[in-house]
Amino acid sequence: MELELRHLRVIREIADAGSLTRAATALGLSQPTLSAQLKRIERTLGGTLFERGRFGVRATPLGELVLARTRVVLPAVAELQQEAALFARTRSGLRHLRLGGTHGPLLGGLLARLSDAASGVPVSTTTTWSERELAARVSDGRIDFALVGVCGSAHPPAAPQVSWREIAVDAVHVMLPATHPLAGRAEIDLAELADEDWGAVPGDGCFADCFSAACTRAGFTPRSLYETDTSSVVHLVQVGRALGLARATFPPAPGIVTRPLASTPLTWRHLLGWQGAAQPAPAVDLVLAQARAAHADALERADTGGA
């Protein structure tokens, strides 16, 4: 793992809060998730950053060194981002950003990041489960950028004059009730879930067919696949009526754990689309960079049970 700015922000927050519990609350994470993240950061830096005590945490000598650099680096990067965003707005002539997306954490994360990176530029959003509809809206100029997802190596929705760039590729995970017998596993073999019903958010791509094919390779035919909205899928999982299929960026939900499937039988590609002739390169670069950062944020917050 390479050290990133978000890791420095975590270190600073822990030091400022004085305890992992308070820092986790401020960061919107569970305490175990923050502890696991801190361990990964410490492995990257080669030593312990904080000593835990009865009354909280205290920085080690290595932690003090890292914190000293962090308190210089983060303000400098924030200033750089503001200056770069101002330059991008000046060069691109951004006056208003109209974003569209399928339901998921990326659109909200992108909106939040653009509020800082392109402050002063009004941003509006629209959502739909149909990737084709979003592509059509970009093509005819009703929105400027679209966040969509496609299954595996499938092609993005075809639409005149729309260009696509990949944001990230995720493994598809399974959502289980926290009381499920396999919920404690770090990963789960799809074949072990042959007797389950399933829930997933609908789309107009090939995901349902790809899931059926993955089940066939695992030696079974899925009993049922309920295609419904996200909140209904979550409810079906919470009450034990079905398991859910989710992106790796799916945020934690009460009573649910999300685990990767062994050997990654399904993947999901996050894409950004725009009308090639209508968007200047600085605007595309700005939105794409913030979309990738929003994905990294969502992945960090996701509950996958890993260390």
Short mmCIF file of C-alpha atoms in Angstrom, two decimals:
data_model
loop_
_atom_site.label_atom_id
_atom_site.label_comp_id
_atom_site.label_asym_id
_atom_site.label_seq_id
_atom_site.Cartn_x
_atom_site.Cartn_y
_atom_site.Cartn_z
CA MET A 1 0.00 0.00 0.00
CA GLU A 2 1.29 3.47 -0.88
CA LEU A 3 0.84 6.35 1.53
CA GLU A 4 -1.88 8.77 0.39
CA LEU A 5 -3.19 12.11 1.58
CA ARG A 6 -6.31 10.49 3.05
CA HIS A 7 -4.03 8.43 5.29
CA LEU A 8 -2.36 11.61 6.55
CA ARG A 9 -5.80 13.04 7.32
CA VAL A 10 -6.60 9.92 9.35
CA ILE A 11 -3.36 10.29 11.34
CA ARG A 12 -4.08 13.96 12.03
CA GLU A 13 -7.66 13.22 13.10
CA ILE A 14 -6.54 10.52 15.54
CA ALA A 15 -3.96 12.85 17.07
CA ASP A 16 -6.43 15.75 17.33
CA ALA A 17 -9.21 13.57 18.78
CA GLY A 18 -6.95 11.85 21.28
CA SER A 19 -8.72 8.51 20.91
CA LEU A 20 -9.65 6.06 18.18
CA THR A 21 -13.29 6.10 19.22
CA ARG A 22 -13.65 9.88 18.90
CA ALA A 23 -11.63 9.91 15.68
CA ALA A 24 -13.80 7.16 14.18
CA THR A 25 -16.92 9.19 14.97
CA ALA A 26 -15.45 12.31 13.35
CA LEU A 27 -14.44 10.34 10.25
CA GLY A 28 -17.77 8.53 9.96
CA LEU A 29 -16.16 5.10 10.44
CA SER A 30 -16.63 2.26 12.90
CA GLN A 31 -13.88 1.92 15.51
CA PRO A 32 -12.77 -1.52 14.21
CA THR A 33 -12.58 -0.17 10.65
CA LEU A 34 -10.42 2.76 11.77
CA SER A 35 -8.17 0.44 13.82
CA ALA A 36 -7.64 -1.80 10.80
CA GLN A 37 -6.91 1.22 8.61
CA LEU A 38 -4.38 2.54 11.14
CA LYS A 39 -2.61 -0.82 11.17
CA ARG A 40 -2.28 -0.70 7.37
CA ILE A 41 -0.86 2.83 7.55
CA GLU A 42 1.61 1.81 10.26
CA ARG A 43 2.77 -1.15 8.19
CA THR A 44 3.39 1.23 5.28
CA LEU A 45 5.40 3.64 7.44
CA GLY A 46 7.33 0.87 9.18
CA GLY A 47 6.36 1.37 12.81
CA THR A 48 3.77 2.20 15.46
CA LEU A 49 2.40 5.74 15.30
CA PHE A 50 0.26 5.77 18.44
CA GLU A 51 0.44 4.08 21.81
CA ARG A 52 -2.94 3.20 23.30
CA GLY A 53 -3.47 3.95 26.96
CA ARG A 54 -6.21 4.04 29.52
CA PHE A 55 -7.12 7.61 28.63
CA GLY A 56 -6.70 7.50 24.84
CA VAL A 57 -3.81 7.50 22.39
CA ARG A 58 -0.43 9.22 22.42
CA ALA A 59 1.91 9.67 19.46
CA THR A 60 5.13 7.68 19.46
CA PRO A 61 8.39 9.36 18.35
CA LEU A 62 7.69 8.09 14.83
CA GLY A 63 4.14 9.39 15.14
CA GLU A 64 5.41 12.83 16.17
CA LEU A 65 7.69 12.91 13.12
CA VAL A 66 4.85 11.96 10.78
CA LEU A 67 2.45 14.42 12.42
CA ALA A 68 4.97 17.27 12.05
CA ARG A 69 5.22 16.59 8.32
CA THR A 70 1.46 16.06 8.04
CA ARG A 71 0.67 19.48 9.51
CA VAL A 72 2.82 21.03 6.77
CA VAL A 73 1.80 18.83 3.86
CA LEU A 74 -1.99 18.91 4.22
CA PRO A 75 -2.40 22.72 4.28
CA ALA A 76 0.02 22.99 1.34
CA VAL A 77 -1.95 20.44 -0.69
CA ALA A 78 -5.25 22.15 0.17
CA GLU A 79 -3.83 25.44 -1.10
CA LEU A 80 -2.58 23.72 -4.26
CA GLN A 81 -6.03 22.20 -4.89
CA GLN A 82 -7.71 25.58 -4.52
CA GLU A 83 -5.28 27.22 -6.92
CA ALA A 84 -5.56 24.35 -9.43
CA ALA A 85 -9.36 24.44 -9.26
CA LEU A 86 -9.35 28.19 -9.86
CA PHE A 87 -7.02 27.70 -12.82
CA ALA A 88 -9.21 24.89 -14.22
CA ARG A 89 -12.35 27.00 -13.91
CA THR A 90 -10.65 29.91 -15.62
CA ARG A 91 -9.36 27.75 -18.48
CA SER A 92 -12.50 25.67 -18.94
CA GLY A 93 -15.06 28.41 -18.48
CA LEU A 94 -17.10 26.28 -16.07
CA ARG A 95 -20.29 28.03 -15.08
CA HIS A 96 -22.49 25.12 -14.04
CA LEU A 97 -21.99 21.36 -13.69
CA ARG A 98 -24.89 18.97 -14.31
CA LEU A 99 -24.12 15.48 -13.04
CA GLY A 100 -26.07 12.26 -13.51
CA GLY A 101 -25.54 8.87 -11.95
CA THR A 102 -26.96 5.52 -11.00
CA HIS A 103 -27.77 5.02 -7.34
CA GLY A 104 -24.68 4.54 -5.17
CA PRO A 105 -22.12 6.37 -3.02
CA LEU A 106 -20.00 7.74 -5.86
CA LEU A 107 -22.38 10.47 -7.01
CA GLY A 108 -22.72 11.90 -3.51
CA GLY A 109 -18.98 11.65 -2.95
CA LEU A 110 -18.24 13.39 -6.24
CA LEU A 111 -20.72 16.15 -5.42
CA ALA A 112 -19.07 16.73 -2.03
CA ARG A 113 -15.59 16.85 -3.53
CA LEU A 114 -16.57 19.21 -6.35
CA SER A 115 -18.07 21.56 -3.76
CA ASP A 116 -14.49 22.08 -2.54
CA ALA A 117 -12.48 21.61 -5.74
CA ALA A 118 -14.78 23.83 -7.84
CA SER A 119 -16.24 26.10 -5.18
CA GLY A 120 -18.46 28.77 -6.63
CA VAL A 121 -19.58 26.55 -9.53
CA PRO A 122 -23.23 25.46 -9.06
CA VAL A 123 -23.70 21.68 -9.32
CA SER A 124 -27.00 19.89 -9.98
CA THR A 125 -27.63 16.13 -9.98
CA THR A 126 -30.07 13.58 -11.36
CA THR A 127 -30.28 9.82 -10.73
CA THR A 128 -31.79 6.84 -12.52
CA TRP A 129 -31.16 3.09 -12.59
CA SER A 130 -30.78 3.17 -16.39
CA GLU A 131 -27.26 3.60 -17.74
CA ARG A 132 -28.65 4.00 -21.26
CA GLU A 133 -30.86 6.88 -20.15
CA LEU A 134 -27.89 8.66 -18.58
CA ALA A 135 -25.83 8.19 -21.75
CA ALA A 136 -28.68 9.61 -23.83
CA ARG A 137 -28.91 12.65 -21.55
CA VAL A 138 -25.20 13.31 -22.01
CA SER A 139 -25.49 12.84 -25.77
CA ASP A 140 -28.30 15.38 -26.16
CA GLY A 141 -26.76 17.88 -23.75
CA ARG A 142 -29.20 17.59 -20.85
CA ILE A 143 -26.36 16.72 -18.44
CA ASP A 144 -22.61 17.36 -18.61
CA PHE A 145 -21.20 14.19 -16.99
CA ALA A 146 -22.61 10.76 -16.17
CA LEU A 147 -21.40 8.20 -13.60
CA VAL A 148 -22.42 4.70 -14.68
CA GLY A 149 -21.34 1.13 -14.09
CA VAL A 150 -21.03 -1.85 -16.39
CA CYS A 151 -20.47 -5.52 -15.70
CA GLY A 152 -16.97 -6.92 -16.16
CA SER A 153 -15.51 -6.06 -19.57
CA ALA A 154 -18.87 -5.07 -21.10
CA HIS A 155 -18.95 -2.00 -23.32
CA PRO A 156 -20.44 1.25 -21.94
CA PRO A 157 -23.85 2.37 -23.21
CA ALA A 158 -23.70 3.40 -26.86
CA ALA A 159 -24.64 7.03 -27.46
CA PRO A 160 -23.60 9.51 -30.16
CA GLN A 161 -20.62 11.75 -29.32
CA VAL A 162 -20.22 10.37 -25.76
CA SER A 163 -16.69 9.62 -24.54
CA TRP A 164 -16.00 7.27 -21.62
CA ARG A 165 -13.14 6.92 -19.14
CA GLU A 166 -12.72 4.28 -16.46
CA ILE A 167 -12.84 5.46 -12.85
CA ALA A 168 -12.14 2.12 -11.15
CA VAL A 169 -12.89 -1.60 -11.25
CA ASP A 170 -14.38 -3.34 -8.19
CA ALA A 171 -15.04 -6.92 -7.27
CA VAL A 172 -18.74 -7.63 -6.73
CA HIS A 173 -19.41 -8.49 -3.09
CA VAL A 174 -22.17 -10.35 -1.29
CA MET A 175 -24.30 -8.72 1.42
CA LEU A 176 -25.36 -11.04 4.26
CA PRO A 177 -27.30 -10.61 7.50
CA ALA A 178 -24.88 -10.19 10.37
CA THR A 179 -26.39 -13.37 11.86
CA HIS A 180 -25.69 -15.48 8.77
CA PRO A 181 -23.48 -18.55 9.49
CA LEU A 182 -20.90 -17.35 6.94
CA ALA A 183 -20.86 -13.69 8.05
CA GLY A 184 -17.61 -14.15 9.95
CA ARG A 185 -15.65 -15.24 6.90
CA ALA A 186 -13.10 -12.93 5.26
CA GLU A 187 -14.37 -14.13 1.87
CA ILE A 188 -17.04 -16.57 0.70
CA ASP A 189 -17.10 -19.10 -2.11
CA LEU A 190 -20.11 -18.54 -4.37
CA ALA A 191 -20.81 -22.29 -4.40
CA GLU A 192 -21.50 -22.15 -0.64
CA LEU A 193 -24.50 -19.89 -1.35
CA ALA A 194 -26.31 -22.22 -3.76
CA ASP A 195 -29.44 -22.46 -1.60
CA GLU A 196 -29.95 -18.71 -1.19
CA ASP A 197 -32.28 -16.20 -2.83
CA TRP A 198 -30.70 -12.99 -4.14
CA GLY A 199 -31.41 -9.29 -4.47
CA ALA A 200 -29.78 -6.72 -6.75
CA VAL A 201 -30.42 -3.23 -8.08
CA PRO A 202 -31.76 -3.37 -11.66
CA GLY A 203 -29.87 -2.16 -14.69
CA ASP A 204 -30.18 -2.41 -18.45
CA GLY A 205 -26.79 -4.09 -18.93
CA CYS A 206 -25.75 -7.74 -18.70
CA PHE A 207 -25.23 -8.04 -14.94
CA ALA A 208 -28.10 -10.46 -14.29
CA ASP A 209 -26.87 -12.73 -17.11
CA CYS A 210 -23.28 -12.53 -15.86
CA PHE A 211 -24.41 -13.46 -12.35
CA SER A 212 -26.33 -16.46 -13.66
CA ALA A 213 -23.27 -17.53 -15.65
CA ALA A 214 -21.06 -17.21 -12.54
CA CYS A 215 -23.50 -19.38 -10.59
CA THR A 216 -23.45 -21.97 -13.38
CA ARG A 217 -19.67 -22.07 -13.21
CA ALA A 218 -19.98 -22.57 -9.45
CA GLY A 219 -22.26 -25.57 -10.05
CA PHE A 220 -25.77 -24.27 -9.37
CA THR A 221 -28.66 -22.22 -10.72
CA PRO A 222 -29.76 -19.26 -8.54
CA ARG A 223 -33.20 -19.84 -7.07
CA SER A 224 -34.43 -16.26 -7.36
CA LEU A 225 -32.96 -12.87 -8.25
CA TYR A 226 -35.11 -9.97 -7.03
CA GLU A 227 -34.27 -6.78 -8.94
CA THR A 228 -35.42 -3.81 -6.89
CA ASP A 229 -34.21 -0.52 -5.45
CA THR A 230 -31.27 -0.30 -3.05
CA SER A 231 -33.32 0.22 0.13
CA SER A 232 -35.47 -2.82 -0.68
CA VAL A 233 -32.40 -4.98 -1.29
CA VAL A 234 -31.01 -3.87 2.07
CA HIS A 235 -34.33 -4.70 3.74
CA LEU A 236 -34.45 -8.17 2.16
CA VAL A 237 -30.98 -8.87 3.52
CA GLN A 238 -31.71 -7.46 6.97
CA VAL A 239 -34.78 -9.67 7.42
CA GLY A 240 -33.00 -12.74 6.07
CA ARG A 241 -35.15 -13.11 2.96
CA ALA A 242 -32.27 -12.87 0.46
CA LEU A 243 -28.60 -12.13 0.04
CA GLY A 244 -27.59 -8.99 -1.82
CA LEU A 245 -25.16 -8.34 -4.64
CA ALA A 246 -23.28 -5.10 -4.10
CA ARG A 247 -20.34 -3.09 -5.33
CA ALA A 248 -17.22 -3.09 -3.16
CA THR A 249 -17.98 0.56 -2.33
CA PHE A 250 -21.32 -0.26 -0.67
CA PRO A 251 -21.42 1.65 2.65
CA PRO A 252 -21.96 -0.09 6.02
CA ALA A 253 -25.61 -0.72 6.95
CA PRO A 254 -27.14 -1.87 10.27
CA GLY A 255 -27.46 -5.63 10.60
CA ILE A 256 -25.52 -6.34 7.38
CA VAL A 257 -21.99 -7.45 6.55
CA THR A 258 -20.44 -7.24 3.08
CA ARG A 259 -17.87 -9.82 2.01
CA PRO A 260 -15.88 -10.45 -1.19
CA LEU A 261 -16.58 -13.58 -3.22
CA ALA A 262 -13.62 -15.94 -3.51
CA SER A 263 -11.74 -15.83 -6.83
CA THR A 264 -13.72 -12.73 -7.90
CA PRO A 265 -16.37 -14.31 -10.16
CA LEU A 266 -17.92 -10.91 -10.95
CA THR A 267 -16.49 -7.42 -11.41
CA TRP A 268 -18.01 -3.98 -11.86
CA ARG A 269 -16.47 -1.08 -13.81
CA HIS A 270 -17.21 2.51 -12.79
CA LEU A 271 -17.18 4.87 -15.79
CA LEU A 272 -17.41 8.61 -16.39
CA GLY A 273 -19.08 9.79 -19.59
CA TRP A 274 -19.24 13.20 -21.24
CA GLN A 275 -19.96 14.73 -24.63
CA GLY A 276 -16.54 14.88 -26.22
CA ALA A 277 -17.05 18.05 -28.22
CA ALA A 278 -18.76 19.95 -25.41
CA GLN A 279 -16.36 19.57 -22.47
CA PRO A 280 -12.89 21.15 -22.43
CA ALA A 281 -10.04 18.94 -21.26
CA PRO A 282 -9.48 20.81 -17.95
CA ALA A 283 -13.12 20.25 -16.96
CA VAL A 284 -12.89 16.53 -17.81
CA ASP A 285 -9.62 16.18 -15.90
CA LEU A 286 -11.10 17.92 -12.87
CA VAL A 287 -14.27 15.80 -12.71
CA LEU A 288 -12.43 12.54 -13.46
CA ALA A 289 -9.84 13.16 -10.74
CA GLN A 290 -12.52 13.96 -8.18
CA ALA A 291 -14.57 10.91 -9.20
CA ARG A 292 -11.57 8.65 -8.66
CA ALA A 293 -10.93 10.27 -5.29
CA ALA A 294 -14.60 9.80 -4.34
CA HIS A 295 -14.31 6.11 -5.25
CA ALA A 296 -11.20 5.76 -3.05
CA ASP A 297 -13.07 7.43 -0.18
CA ALA A 298 -16.07 5.11 -0.61
CA LEU A 299 -13.83 2.03 -0.76
CA GLU A 300 -12.08 3.09 2.44
CA ARG A 301 -15.41 3.45 4.24
CA ALA A 302 -16.87 0.17 2.98
CA ASP A 303 -17.26 -2.71 5.45
CA THR A 304 -15.64 -5.74 3.80
CA GLY A 305 -14.41 -7.44 6.93
CA GLY A 306 -10.79 -7.19 5.84
CA ALA A 307 -7.82 -6.06 7.89
#
